[in-house]
Coordinates of C-alpha atoms in Angstrom, one line a residue:
M24 CA 87.2 -10.2 50.7
S25 CA 88.3 -10.8 54.0
D26 CA 91.0 -13.2 55.3
Q27 CA 88.5 -15.6 57.1
N28 CA 86.3 -15.3 53.4
Y29 CA 89.3 -16.7 51.2
Q30 CA 90.3 -19.1 54.4
Q31 CA 86.6 -20.9 53.6
L32 CA 87.0 -20.8 50.5
D33 CA 89.9 -22.4 50.6
D34 CA 88.8 -25.4 52.8
L35 CA 85.9 -26.1 50.9
S36 CA 87.9 -26.0 47.9
G37 CA 90.1 -29.0 48.9
E38 CA 86.3 -30.4 50.0
T39 CA 84.4 -30.5 47.2
L40 CA 85.3 -28.0 44.6
S41 CA 88.3 -30.0 43.3
K42 CA 86.2 -33.2 43.1
Q43 CA 84.0 -30.8 39.9
N44 CA 84.9 -30.3 36.1
L45 CA 86.7 -27.1 36.3
S46 CA 87.5 -27.0 32.9
D47 CA 83.7 -26.5 32.7
T48 CA 83.4 -22.8 31.5
S49 CA 79.6 -22.9 32.3
P50 CA 78.9 -22.1 36.0
E51 CA 76.8 -24.2 37.9
P52 CA 74.5 -23.5 40.6
A53 CA 74.8 -26.0 42.6
V54 CA 77.0 -26.9 46.0
E55 CA 76.8 -30.0 47.6
V56 CA 77.7 -28.6 50.8
E57 CA 76.2 -25.6 52.1
P58 CA 78.3 -23.4 54.5
F59 CA 75.2 -22.5 56.6
A60 CA 72.9 -25.1 57.1
T61 CA 69.0 -23.5 56.9
Y62 CA 67.6 -22.4 59.8
F63 CA 65.2 -25.5 60.1
D64 CA 66.5 -28.7 61.3
E65 CA 64.6 -30.4 58.4
K66 CA 64.0 -30.2 54.6
I67 CA 60.4 -30.9 53.1
P68 CA 61.7 -33.5 50.3
I69 CA 59.8 -32.9 47.0
P70 CA 57.7 -36.3 45.5
E71 CA 57.7 -37.8 42.0
D72 CA 55.2 -37.4 40.2
E73 CA 55.5 -38.9 36.1
T74 CA 52.2 -39.1 35.5
H75 CA 51.7 -35.0 36.2
S76 CA 54.9 -33.6 34.0
W77 CA 54.0 -29.9 33.8
F78 CA 52.1 -29.1 37.4
S79 CA 51.4 -31.5 40.3
F80 CA 49.4 -30.3 43.2
R81 CA 51.9 -33.1 45.5
K82 CA 54.0 -31.0 44.3
L83 CA 52.5 -27.9 44.5
W84 CA 52.1 -28.7 48.1
A85 CA 55.4 -29.9 48.6
F86 CA 56.9 -26.6 47.7
T87 CA 53.6 -25.2 49.5
G88 CA 55.0 -23.3 52.6
P89 CA 57.1 -20.6 52.5
G90 CA 55.0 -17.7 50.7
F91 CA 52.9 -17.8 53.1
L92 CA 55.2 -17.5 55.7
M93 CA 56.2 -14.4 53.6
S94 CA 53.2 -13.0 52.4
I95 CA 52.6 -12.0 56.3
A96 CA 54.8 -9.1 56.0
Y97 CA 51.6 -8.2 53.7
L98 CA 49.4 -8.5 56.6
D99 CA 51.0 -6.6 59.7
P100 CA 50.1 -4.4 61.5
G101 CA 51.3 -1.6 60.1
N102 CA 50.1 -2.6 57.1
I103 CA 46.5 -2.5 58.5
E104 CA 46.1 0.3 59.4
S105 CA 47.1 1.7 56.1
D106 CA 43.9 0.1 54.2
L107 CA 42.4 1.8 57.6
Q108 CA 43.5 5.3 56.6
S109 CA 43.0 4.8 52.9
G110 CA 38.9 3.2 53.1
S111 CA 38.6 6.7 56.2
V112 CA 40.5 8.8 54.4
A113 CA 40.2 8.3 50.2
G114 CA 37.2 5.8 50.3
F115 CA 37.5 3.4 47.2
K116 CA 39.7 5.6 45.5
L117 CA 42.5 3.7 46.1
L118 CA 42.1 0.7 45.4
W119 CA 43.6 0.4 42.7
V120 CA 47.0 1.2 44.7
L121 CA 47.2 -2.1 46.5
L122 CA 46.1 -3.9 43.5
A123 CA 49.6 -3.0 42.4
A124 CA 52.2 -2.3 45.3
T125 CA 51.0 -5.8 46.1
I126 CA 51.1 -7.5 42.3
I127 CA 55.2 -5.0 42.1
G128 CA 55.7 -6.8 45.8
L129 CA 54.8 -11.1 44.4
L130 CA 57.0 -9.4 40.7
L131 CA 60.0 -8.4 43.8
Q132 CA 60.1 -11.6 45.7
R133 CA 59.9 -13.8 42.7
L134 CA 63.8 -12.5 42.4
A135 CA 64.3 -13.6 46.5
A136 CA 63.1 -16.9 45.9
R137 CA 64.7 -17.2 42.7
L138 CA 68.1 -16.6 44.8
G139 CA 67.9 -18.8 46.5
V140 CA 66.9 -21.6 44.8
V141 CA 70.1 -21.4 42.6
T142 CA 72.0 -20.5 44.8
G143 CA 71.1 -22.3 47.9
L144 CA 72.6 -18.9 49.9
H145 CA 69.8 -15.9 51.2
L146 CA 70.1 -12.7 50.4
A147 CA 72.3 -11.9 54.0
E148 CA 74.9 -14.5 52.7
V149 CA 75.2 -13.6 49.8
C150 CA 75.8 -9.7 50.5
N151 CA 77.8 -11.0 53.4
R152 CA 80.2 -12.9 50.8
Q153 CA 79.8 -10.3 47.7
Y154 CA 80.8 -7.2 49.2
P155 CA 83.2 -5.3 51.1
K156 CA 84.2 -5.4 54.9
V157 CA 82.9 -1.6 55.1
P158 CA 79.4 -1.8 53.4
R159 CA 78.2 -5.0 54.3
I160 CA 78.5 -4.5 58.1
I161 CA 76.9 -0.1 56.4
L162 CA 74.3 -3.1 54.8
W163 CA 74.0 -5.0 57.9
L164 CA 73.0 -2.0 60.3
M165 CA 70.6 -1.0 57.8
V166 CA 68.0 -3.8 57.6
E167 CA 68.6 -4.2 60.8
L168 CA 67.6 -0.5 61.9
A169 CA 64.2 -1.9 59.5
I170 CA 63.1 -4.6 60.9
I171 CA 63.7 -3.3 64.9
G172 CA 61.0 0.0 63.2
S173 CA 58.6 -2.9 61.5
D174 CA 59.3 -5.3 64.6
M175 CA 57.8 -1.9 67.3
Q176 CA 54.9 -2.0 65.1
E177 CA 54.1 -5.3 64.7
V178 CA 54.6 -6.1 69.0
I179 CA 52.5 -2.4 69.3
G180 CA 49.8 -3.5 67.0
S181 CA 49.4 -7.5 68.7
A182 CA 49.5 -5.2 72.2
I183 CA 47.2 -3.0 71.0
A184 CA 44.9 -5.9 70.4
L185 CA 45.5 -7.1 74.1
N186 CA 44.6 -3.5 75.1
L187 CA 40.7 -3.7 73.5
L188 CA 40.1 -7.4 74.0
S189 CA 40.3 -6.7 78.0
A190 CA 39.2 -4.4 78.0
G191 CA 41.8 -0.9 78.3
I192 CA 43.0 -3.9 81.3
I193 CA 45.7 -4.6 80.0
P194 CA 48.0 -1.7 79.8
L195 CA 50.2 -0.7 76.0
W196 CA 54.0 -2.0 77.4
G197 CA 52.0 -5.2 79.5
G198 CA 51.0 -6.1 76.1
V199 CA 54.3 -6.3 75.0
L200 CA 56.0 -8.6 77.0
I201 CA 53.3 -10.7 76.7
T202 CA 53.7 -11.2 72.5
I203 CA 57.5 -11.2 73.5
I204 CA 56.6 -14.6 75.7
D205 CA 54.1 -16.0 73.7
T206 CA 56.5 -14.7 71.0
F207 CA 59.7 -17.3 71.7
F208 CA 57.3 -20.4 72.7
F209 CA 55.7 -20.2 69.4
L210 CA 59.1 -20.0 67.4
F211 CA 60.1 -23.7 68.9
L212 CA 57.4 -24.9 67.6
D213 CA 58.9 -26.0 64.3
K214 CA 61.3 -28.2 66.8
Y215 CA 58.1 -30.5 66.0
G216 CA 58.0 -30.2 62.7
L217 CA 58.5 -27.7 59.7
R218 CA 54.7 -28.3 58.2
K219 CA 53.8 -28.1 61.8
L220 CA 54.9 -24.7 62.4
E221 CA 53.6 -23.8 58.6
A222 CA 50.4 -24.9 59.2
F223 CA 50.1 -22.7 62.6
F224 CA 50.9 -19.5 60.3
G225 CA 47.7 -20.9 58.0
F226 CA 45.6 -20.8 61.3
L227 CA 47.0 -17.7 61.9
I228 CA 45.9 -16.2 58.4
T229 CA 42.8 -17.9 58.3
I230 CA 42.1 -16.0 61.9
M231 CA 43.0 -12.9 60.1
A232 CA 40.6 -14.2 57.2
L233 CA 37.7 -14.9 58.7
T234 CA 37.6 -11.7 61.4
F235 CA 38.6 -8.7 58.9
G236 CA 35.6 -11.1 56.6
Y237 CA 33.1 -10.9 59.1
E238 CA 33.4 -6.8 59.7
Y239 CA 33.4 -6.9 55.2
V240 CA 29.2 -8.9 55.6
R241 CA 28.6 -6.8 58.7
V242 CA 29.3 -3.3 56.8
S243 CA 28.0 -4.9 53.3
P244 CA 30.1 -2.6 51.0
N245 CA 28.9 -1.7 48.0
Q246 CA 30.6 -4.0 45.1
G247 CA 30.2 -1.3 42.4
E248 CA 32.4 0.6 43.9
L249 CA 34.8 -1.3 45.7
L250 CA 36.1 -3.2 41.5
K251 CA 35.9 0.1 40.4
G252 CA 38.4 1.7 42.8
M253 CA 40.1 -1.6 42.0
F254 CA 40.8 -1.4 38.6
F255 CA 40.2 1.7 37.4
P256 CA 42.9 4.0 38.2
Y257 CA 41.8 7.3 39.2
C258 CA 41.3 9.4 42.2
K259 CA 38.7 12.3 41.7
D260 CA 39.2 15.4 43.4
C261 CA 42.4 13.7 45.2
G262 CA 44.4 16.5 47.3
A263 CA 47.1 15.9 49.3
P264 CA 46.3 13.6 51.8
Q265 CA 45.1 10.9 49.1
L266 CA 48.4 11.4 47.3
E267 CA 50.5 10.7 51.4
Q268 CA 48.0 7.9 51.3
A269 CA 48.2 6.3 48.9
V270 CA 52.6 6.6 48.6
G271 CA 52.5 4.8 52.6
I272 CA 50.3 2.2 50.6
V273 CA 52.9 1.7 48.6
G274 CA 55.7 2.0 51.1
A275 CA 54.1 -0.7 54.0
V276 CA 53.7 -3.6 51.0
I277 CA 56.9 -3.7 49.5
M278 CA 58.7 -4.2 53.3
P279 CA 62.7 -4.5 52.7
H280 CA 63.4 -6.9 55.0
N281 CA 60.5 -9.0 53.1
M282 CA 62.9 -10.6 50.9
Y283 CA 65.9 -11.4 53.2
L284 CA 63.0 -13.9 55.1
H285 CA 62.1 -14.7 51.3
S286 CA 65.2 -16.3 50.3
A287 CA 66.3 -17.8 53.1
L288 CA 62.1 -19.5 53.2
V289 CA 63.0 -21.6 50.6
K290 CA 66.1 -23.8 51.1
S291 CA 63.7 -25.7 53.5
R292 CA 62.5 -27.9 51.0
E293 CA 65.1 -29.6 49.3
I294 CA 66.2 -30.1 45.7
N295 CA 68.7 -30.8 43.9
R296 CA 71.1 -27.6 42.2
A297 CA 73.6 -29.8 40.8
N298 CA 70.2 -30.6 38.5
K299 CA 68.8 -27.4 36.7
K300 CA 65.2 -29.4 35.7
E301 CA 64.1 -29.5 39.9
V302 CA 65.4 -25.3 40.0
R303 CA 63.1 -24.9 37.8
E304 CA 60.5 -27.1 38.8
A305 CA 61.7 -25.4 41.9
N306 CA 61.7 -21.8 40.3
K307 CA 57.7 -22.9 39.2
Y308 CA 55.8 -24.1 42.2
F309 CA 57.3 -21.1 44.5
F310 CA 56.3 -18.8 42.6
I311 CA 52.5 -19.9 42.0
E312 CA 52.5 -20.3 45.6
S313 CA 53.3 -17.4 45.9
S314 CA 51.1 -15.9 43.3
I315 CA 48.3 -17.2 44.8
A316 CA 50.1 -16.6 49.0
L317 CA 49.6 -13.2 47.8
F318 CA 46.4 -13.4 46.5
I319 CA 44.5 -14.2 49.5
S320 CA 46.5 -11.1 51.5
F321 CA 45.0 -9.1 49.2
L322 CA 41.7 -10.0 50.0
I323 CA 42.3 -9.6 53.3
N324 CA 43.7 -6.2 53.0
V325 CA 40.6 -5.7 50.4
F326 CA 38.2 -6.6 53.3
V327 CA 39.9 -3.5 56.2
V328 CA 39.8 -1.0 53.2
A329 CA 35.9 -1.3 52.3
V330 CA 35.3 -1.0 55.8
F331 CA 35.8 2.0 56.5
A332 CA 35.2 3.2 53.4
E333 CA 31.8 1.9 52.9
A334 CA 31.1 3.3 56.9
F335 CA 33.4 6.4 57.3
Y336 CA 35.1 7.4 54.5
G337 CA 33.3 11.6 55.1
K338 CA 32.5 11.1 58.3
T339 CA 34.0 13.7 61.4
N340 CA 35.4 13.5 64.7
Q341 CA 31.6 15.4 65.3
E342 CA 30.0 12.5 64.1
V343 CA 32.1 9.6 65.4
F344 CA 31.8 11.2 68.8
N345 CA 28.1 11.2 68.9
E346 CA 27.7 8.1 67.2
C347 CA 29.9 7.3 70.9
L348 CA 28.2 9.0 73.5
N349 CA 25.1 7.4 72.5
K350 CA 26.1 3.6 73.3
S351 CA 27.6 4.5 76.2
S352 CA 31.5 4.0 75.0
P353 CA 34.1 5.0 77.6
Q354 CA 36.6 5.6 74.1
S355 CA 34.3 8.8 73.3
N356 CA 36.8 11.2 74.3
L357 CA 39.5 9.9 71.6
F358 CA 37.6 12.0 69.1
P359 CA 37.5 15.7 69.3
N360 CA 33.5 16.9 69.0
N361 CA 34.0 18.8 66.2
T362 CA 33.8 18.8 62.1
D363 CA 37.1 17.6 61.2
P364 CA 37.6 14.3 58.3
L365 CA 37.7 12.3 60.7
Q366 CA 41.0 9.6 61.5
V367 CA 41.5 6.4 62.6
D368 CA 44.4 4.5 63.5
I369 CA 44.0 0.3 64.2
F370 CA 43.1 1.3 68.0
K371 CA 40.5 4.3 67.1
G372 CA 39.3 1.8 63.6
G373 CA 38.2 -0.9 66.9
V374 CA 36.6 1.5 69.1
V375 CA 34.4 3.2 66.0
L376 CA 33.6 -0.5 64.4
G377 CA 32.4 -1.1 67.5
C378 CA 30.2 2.4 68.4
F379 CA 29.0 1.7 64.7
F380 CA 28.1 -2.1 64.9
G381 CA 28.4 -3.3 68.5
A382 CA 30.3 -4.5 70.9
P383 CA 30.9 -8.1 68.9
A384 CA 33.3 -6.2 65.5
L385 CA 35.1 -4.2 68.1
Y386 CA 36.5 -7.6 69.9
I387 CA 36.8 -10.2 66.0
W388 CA 38.6 -7.3 64.5
A389 CA 40.3 -6.8 67.7
V390 CA 41.1 -11.0 67.4
G391 CA 42.4 -10.4 63.7
I392 CA 45.2 -7.9 64.9
L393 CA 46.6 -10.5 67.5
A394 CA 46.4 -12.5 64.9
A395 CA 47.9 -10.2 62.3
G396 CA 50.5 -8.9 64.8
Q397 CA 52.2 -12.4 66.5
S398 CA 52.3 -13.8 62.7
S399 CA 54.5 -11.2 61.6
T400 CA 56.0 -10.9 65.1
M401 CA 57.0 -14.6 64.8
T402 CA 58.5 -14.1 60.9
G403 CA 60.2 -10.7 62.7
T404 CA 62.1 -12.7 64.3
Y405 CA 63.0 -14.7 61.3
S406 CA 64.5 -12.8 59.8
G407 CA 65.6 -11.0 62.0
Q408 CA 67.8 -14.2 62.3
F409 CA 68.1 -15.1 59.2
V410 CA 69.8 -11.2 59.1
M411 CA 72.5 -11.6 61.7
E412 CA 73.0 -14.9 60.8
G413 CA 73.9 -14.0 57.7
F414 CA 75.8 -10.8 57.9
L415 CA 77.1 -11.6 60.6
N416 CA 77.9 -16.0 60.0
L417 CA 77.3 -16.2 63.6
K418 CA 77.3 -20.2 64.6
W419 CA 75.7 -19.1 67.7
S420 CA 73.5 -21.6 69.8
R421 CA 70.1 -20.9 68.5
F422 CA 68.3 -19.6 72.1
A423 CA 71.6 -17.4 71.7
R424 CA 71.0 -15.9 68.2
V425 CA 66.9 -16.0 69.5
F426 CA 67.5 -14.1 72.1
L427 CA 70.0 -11.7 70.9
T428 CA 68.4 -11.1 67.5
R429 CA 64.8 -10.0 69.8
S430 CA 66.6 -8.0 72.2
I431 CA 67.6 -5.9 69.9
A432 CA 64.3 -5.6 68.1
I433 CA 62.4 -5.5 71.3
T434 CA 64.2 -2.6 73.7
P435 CA 62.8 0.6 71.8
T436 CA 59.9 -2.0 71.9
L437 CA 59.3 -2.0 75.6
L438 CA 60.8 1.1 75.8
V439 CA 57.6 3.7 73.7
A440 CA 55.0 0.8 74.8
I441 CA 56.5 2.0 79.2
F442 CA 56.8 6.5 77.9
Q443 CA 54.0 6.3 75.2
D444 CA 49.8 6.1 75.6
V445 CA 48.0 3.8 74.1
Q446 CA 46.2 5.9 72.3
H447 CA 48.6 8.0 70.7
L448 CA 50.8 6.3 68.9
T449 CA 49.9 7.4 65.3
G450 CA 52.7 9.2 65.0
M451 CA 55.3 7.7 66.0
N452 CA 53.5 4.8 63.3
D453 CA 54.1 7.4 61.0
F454 CA 57.8 7.5 61.9
L455 CA 58.4 4.1 61.6
N456 CA 57.0 4.1 58.2
V457 CA 59.4 7.2 57.5
L458 CA 62.3 4.4 58.8
Q459 CA 60.6 1.3 56.6
S460 CA 60.6 3.4 53.3
L461 CA 63.7 4.7 54.2
Q462 CA 65.2 1.2 53.9
L463 CA 64.4 -0.5 50.6
P464 CA 67.3 0.5 48.4
F465 CA 68.9 -1.9 50.6
A466 CA 67.1 -4.9 49.8
L467 CA 65.9 -4.4 46.3
I468 CA 69.4 -3.1 45.0
P469 CA 71.0 -5.8 45.8
I470 CA 68.0 -8.9 45.2
L471 CA 68.7 -7.4 42.1
T472 CA 71.9 -7.2 41.4
F473 CA 73.4 -10.5 42.4
T474 CA 69.5 -12.1 40.8
S475 CA 71.0 -10.2 37.2
L476 CA 74.9 -12.1 36.8
P477 CA 74.8 -14.6 35.6
S478 CA 78.4 -16.7 37.8
V479 CA 76.1 -16.5 40.8
M480 CA 72.8 -17.6 38.7
S481 CA 73.5 -19.5 35.3
E482 CA 71.5 -19.6 33.1
F483 CA 68.7 -18.5 35.7
A484 CA 70.5 -15.0 35.8
N485 CA 67.9 -12.3 35.0
G486 CA 67.3 -11.6 31.1
I487 CA 67.2 -8.1 29.3
G488 CA 63.7 -8.4 31.1
W489 CA 64.7 -8.3 33.8
K490 CA 66.3 -6.1 34.3
I491 CA 64.4 -2.8 32.8
A492 CA 61.3 -3.9 34.5
G493 CA 63.2 -5.2 37.4
G494 CA 65.6 -1.9 37.1
I495 CA 61.9 0.6 36.6
L496 CA 60.4 -0.9 39.2
I497 CA 62.9 -0.3 41.6
L498 CA 63.0 2.7 40.7
I499 CA 59.5 3.5 40.6
V500 CA 59.0 2.0 44.0
C501 CA 62.1 3.6 46.0
S502 CA 60.6 7.7 44.2
I503 CA 57.4 7.2 46.0
N504 CA 59.0 6.1 49.0
M505 CA 61.2 9.4 48.8
Y506 CA 58.1 10.5 48.5
F507 CA 56.7 10.4 51.5
V508 CA 59.7 11.3 53.5
V509 CA 60.5 14.2 52.4
V510 CA 57.3 15.5 52.2
Y511 CA 57.7 13.9 56.8
V512 CA 60.9 15.7 57.0
S513 CA 58.8 18.7 55.9
A514 CA 56.9 18.8 58.3
L515 CA 57.7 18.3 61.4
G516 CA 58.5 22.2 60.4
H517 CA 61.6 23.0 62.8
I518 CA 65.4 24.5 61.9
A519 CA 67.5 22.0 63.7
Y520 CA 65.2 18.6 62.2
Y521 CA 66.0 19.9 58.1
V522 CA 69.5 20.5 58.7
G523 CA 69.6 17.2 60.5
A524 CA 67.1 15.4 58.3
A525 CA 69.9 17.3 55.4
V526 CA 73.5 15.8 57.1
L527 CA 71.9 11.7 57.1
S528 CA 70.9 12.6 52.8
V529 CA 75.1 12.7 52.1
A530 CA 75.3 10.6 53.7
Y531 CA 72.4 8.1 52.6
L532 CA 71.8 8.8 48.8
C533 CA 76.1 7.9 48.4
F534 CA 75.3 5.1 50.0
V535 CA 72.9 3.9 48.1
A536 CA 74.4 5.8 45.3
Y537 CA 78.1 3.0 46.1
L538 CA 75.0 -0.2 45.1
T539 CA 73.1 1.7 42.2
W540 CA 76.7 1.5 40.7
Q541 CA 77.8 -1.6 41.4
C542 CA 74.1 -2.8 40.0
L543 CA 74.5 -1.1 37.2
V544 CA 77.6 -3.3 36.7
A545 CA 75.6 -6.1 37.0
L546 CA 73.4 -4.8 35.0
G547 CA 75.3 -4.9 32.1
L548 CA 76.5 -1.1 31.9
S549 CA 80.8 -2.9 31.7
F550 CA 82.0 1.0 30.6
L551 CA 81.5 2.0 34.5
Q552 CA 83.3 -1.5 35.6
C553 CA 86.7 -0.7 37.4
G554 CA 88.0 -1.4 40.8
Q555 CA 86.0 -3.2 43.9
T556 CA 83.6 -4.7 41.6
Y557 CA 85.3 -7.9 40.8
H558 CA 84.1 -8.9 44.0
L559 CA 80.9 -8.8 41.8
G560 CA 81.6 -11.5 40.2
L561 CA 82.6 -9.7 37.7
T562 CA 85.8 -11.1 36.6
G563 CA 87.4 -14.3 36.1
Y564 CA 87.6 -15.3 39.1
P565 CA 83.8 -14.8 41.1
E566 CA 84.4 -15.5 45.2
L567 CA 81.0 -17.0 45.4
F568 CA 82.7 -20.6 46.8
L569 CA 79.7 -22.9 45.9
L570 CA 80.5 -22.5 42.3
H571 CA 81.8 -25.5 40.9
N572 CA 83.5 -23.7 38.3
M573 CA 86.8 -22.0 39.2
E574 CA 89.7 -21.1 37.5
N575 CA 92.4 -23.8 38.9
E576 CA 95.3 -22.5 40.2
N577 CA 92.9 -20.2 42.1
T578 CA 91.2 -23.0 43.6
A579 CA 95.0 -25.3 43.9
S580 CA 96.7 -22.4 45.5
P581 CA 97.0 -21.5 49.1
R582 CA 96.6 -18.0 49.1

């Protein structure tokens, strides 16, 4: 740890830790003074309900909010584009992949929420305290890259929606500027109450459900094929395009910055972490709420996949070109007059819907994309602030933090919007998906590491089953995404790209190996322990200053 962090440790020790029972050898996951206040100015109180001891709808309602904000990442424009491409390329055949990816995402989000509830710190704050200086700086930079990549997709998705709604009058860069401005406006809604902000996000999710649900009803997909594709893991007559699309679904659903976001959002509830019963109860209700939120997001994703699977699977460019030409669509030139399979993105998807199902389908689609882009841009902003504040220990004013984190993510987006045409963004979207896929280990490995440490989580640490299952899930997800990266790089077709990718791969794999080593020690492979693994609290002197039970000499004597 740095000298500054040791000073923070000593300061807090004098104020609070000296009051605790230092002789107890089992660490408690409680703090009375949080080193960093939650981003939100208020905390939602949890009502008492003695008449319903096991389950209370009043308590569930009080805990409802963070999971729905987290679920926005499963509905961002990148996910919507992955859904429509999945439907147009593979029909209903990959719905089971979407279901599996959502379930895996839920299990990983559970770990993130538990870390925030038990420790009172979110993932970025824990990483800042537990990893040495150089690794944590590298980790911060990698997570920032993931946030920037996600943010570019979200902001450009909103800009595309505004372009469609205005019939091309608002250019891409104009839509980006509008999105930036209204994001700043909406972000300050929480000054009027956290519940009002959460209600606003609920309103945006409702808009997505209604708009994409309208498209679903309008197209009327084959329900038998839909259920077959969802519950029977098969992909008859599938080739490389379908396999790449399946990999893309996993990469789009499981996003690295969402782990950091969810672990912070759960801090908005008033939980006495000194009371193990309350901590256990909070973990239960947050998991139930997350399950409901991700179920709703899954249904919305299914709506999009099913619409494009039913209407456009097997269609050729020529068929779409002729249909758009017959409907006098000004965008018919988007589709070459040939017999190649139809390829769509968010923009072309809206145009195709308009050609086949009328203008209302196009505009309703655009409203849904606008809601997806706007809501995910706002949660992406929160992610950026939590990550930057946690890793860098910022003490700036709120406006300064919002402005800095927005500027870092928005600047490259605005440059792309100025120099790139709205009709040619698919290549950039593929690159951004690869970028985020590369960053997944930098969220998944730390979250498994810290939730497996008894010195951090006390009795709420992962059991042997969760350790094994979590390790396998993370290995599968990272392997799938690495395959996606290899396929993308292989398609670049230039020796300079190959050389650059090879050099970067060595550095990348070394850092992933370092994080994996730390994680394996945390999972119980103590024979690997050496050197600086004490930074993970693996010895008798855990350095998380939120823990009550530190050795007496560790708190009594100055460093």
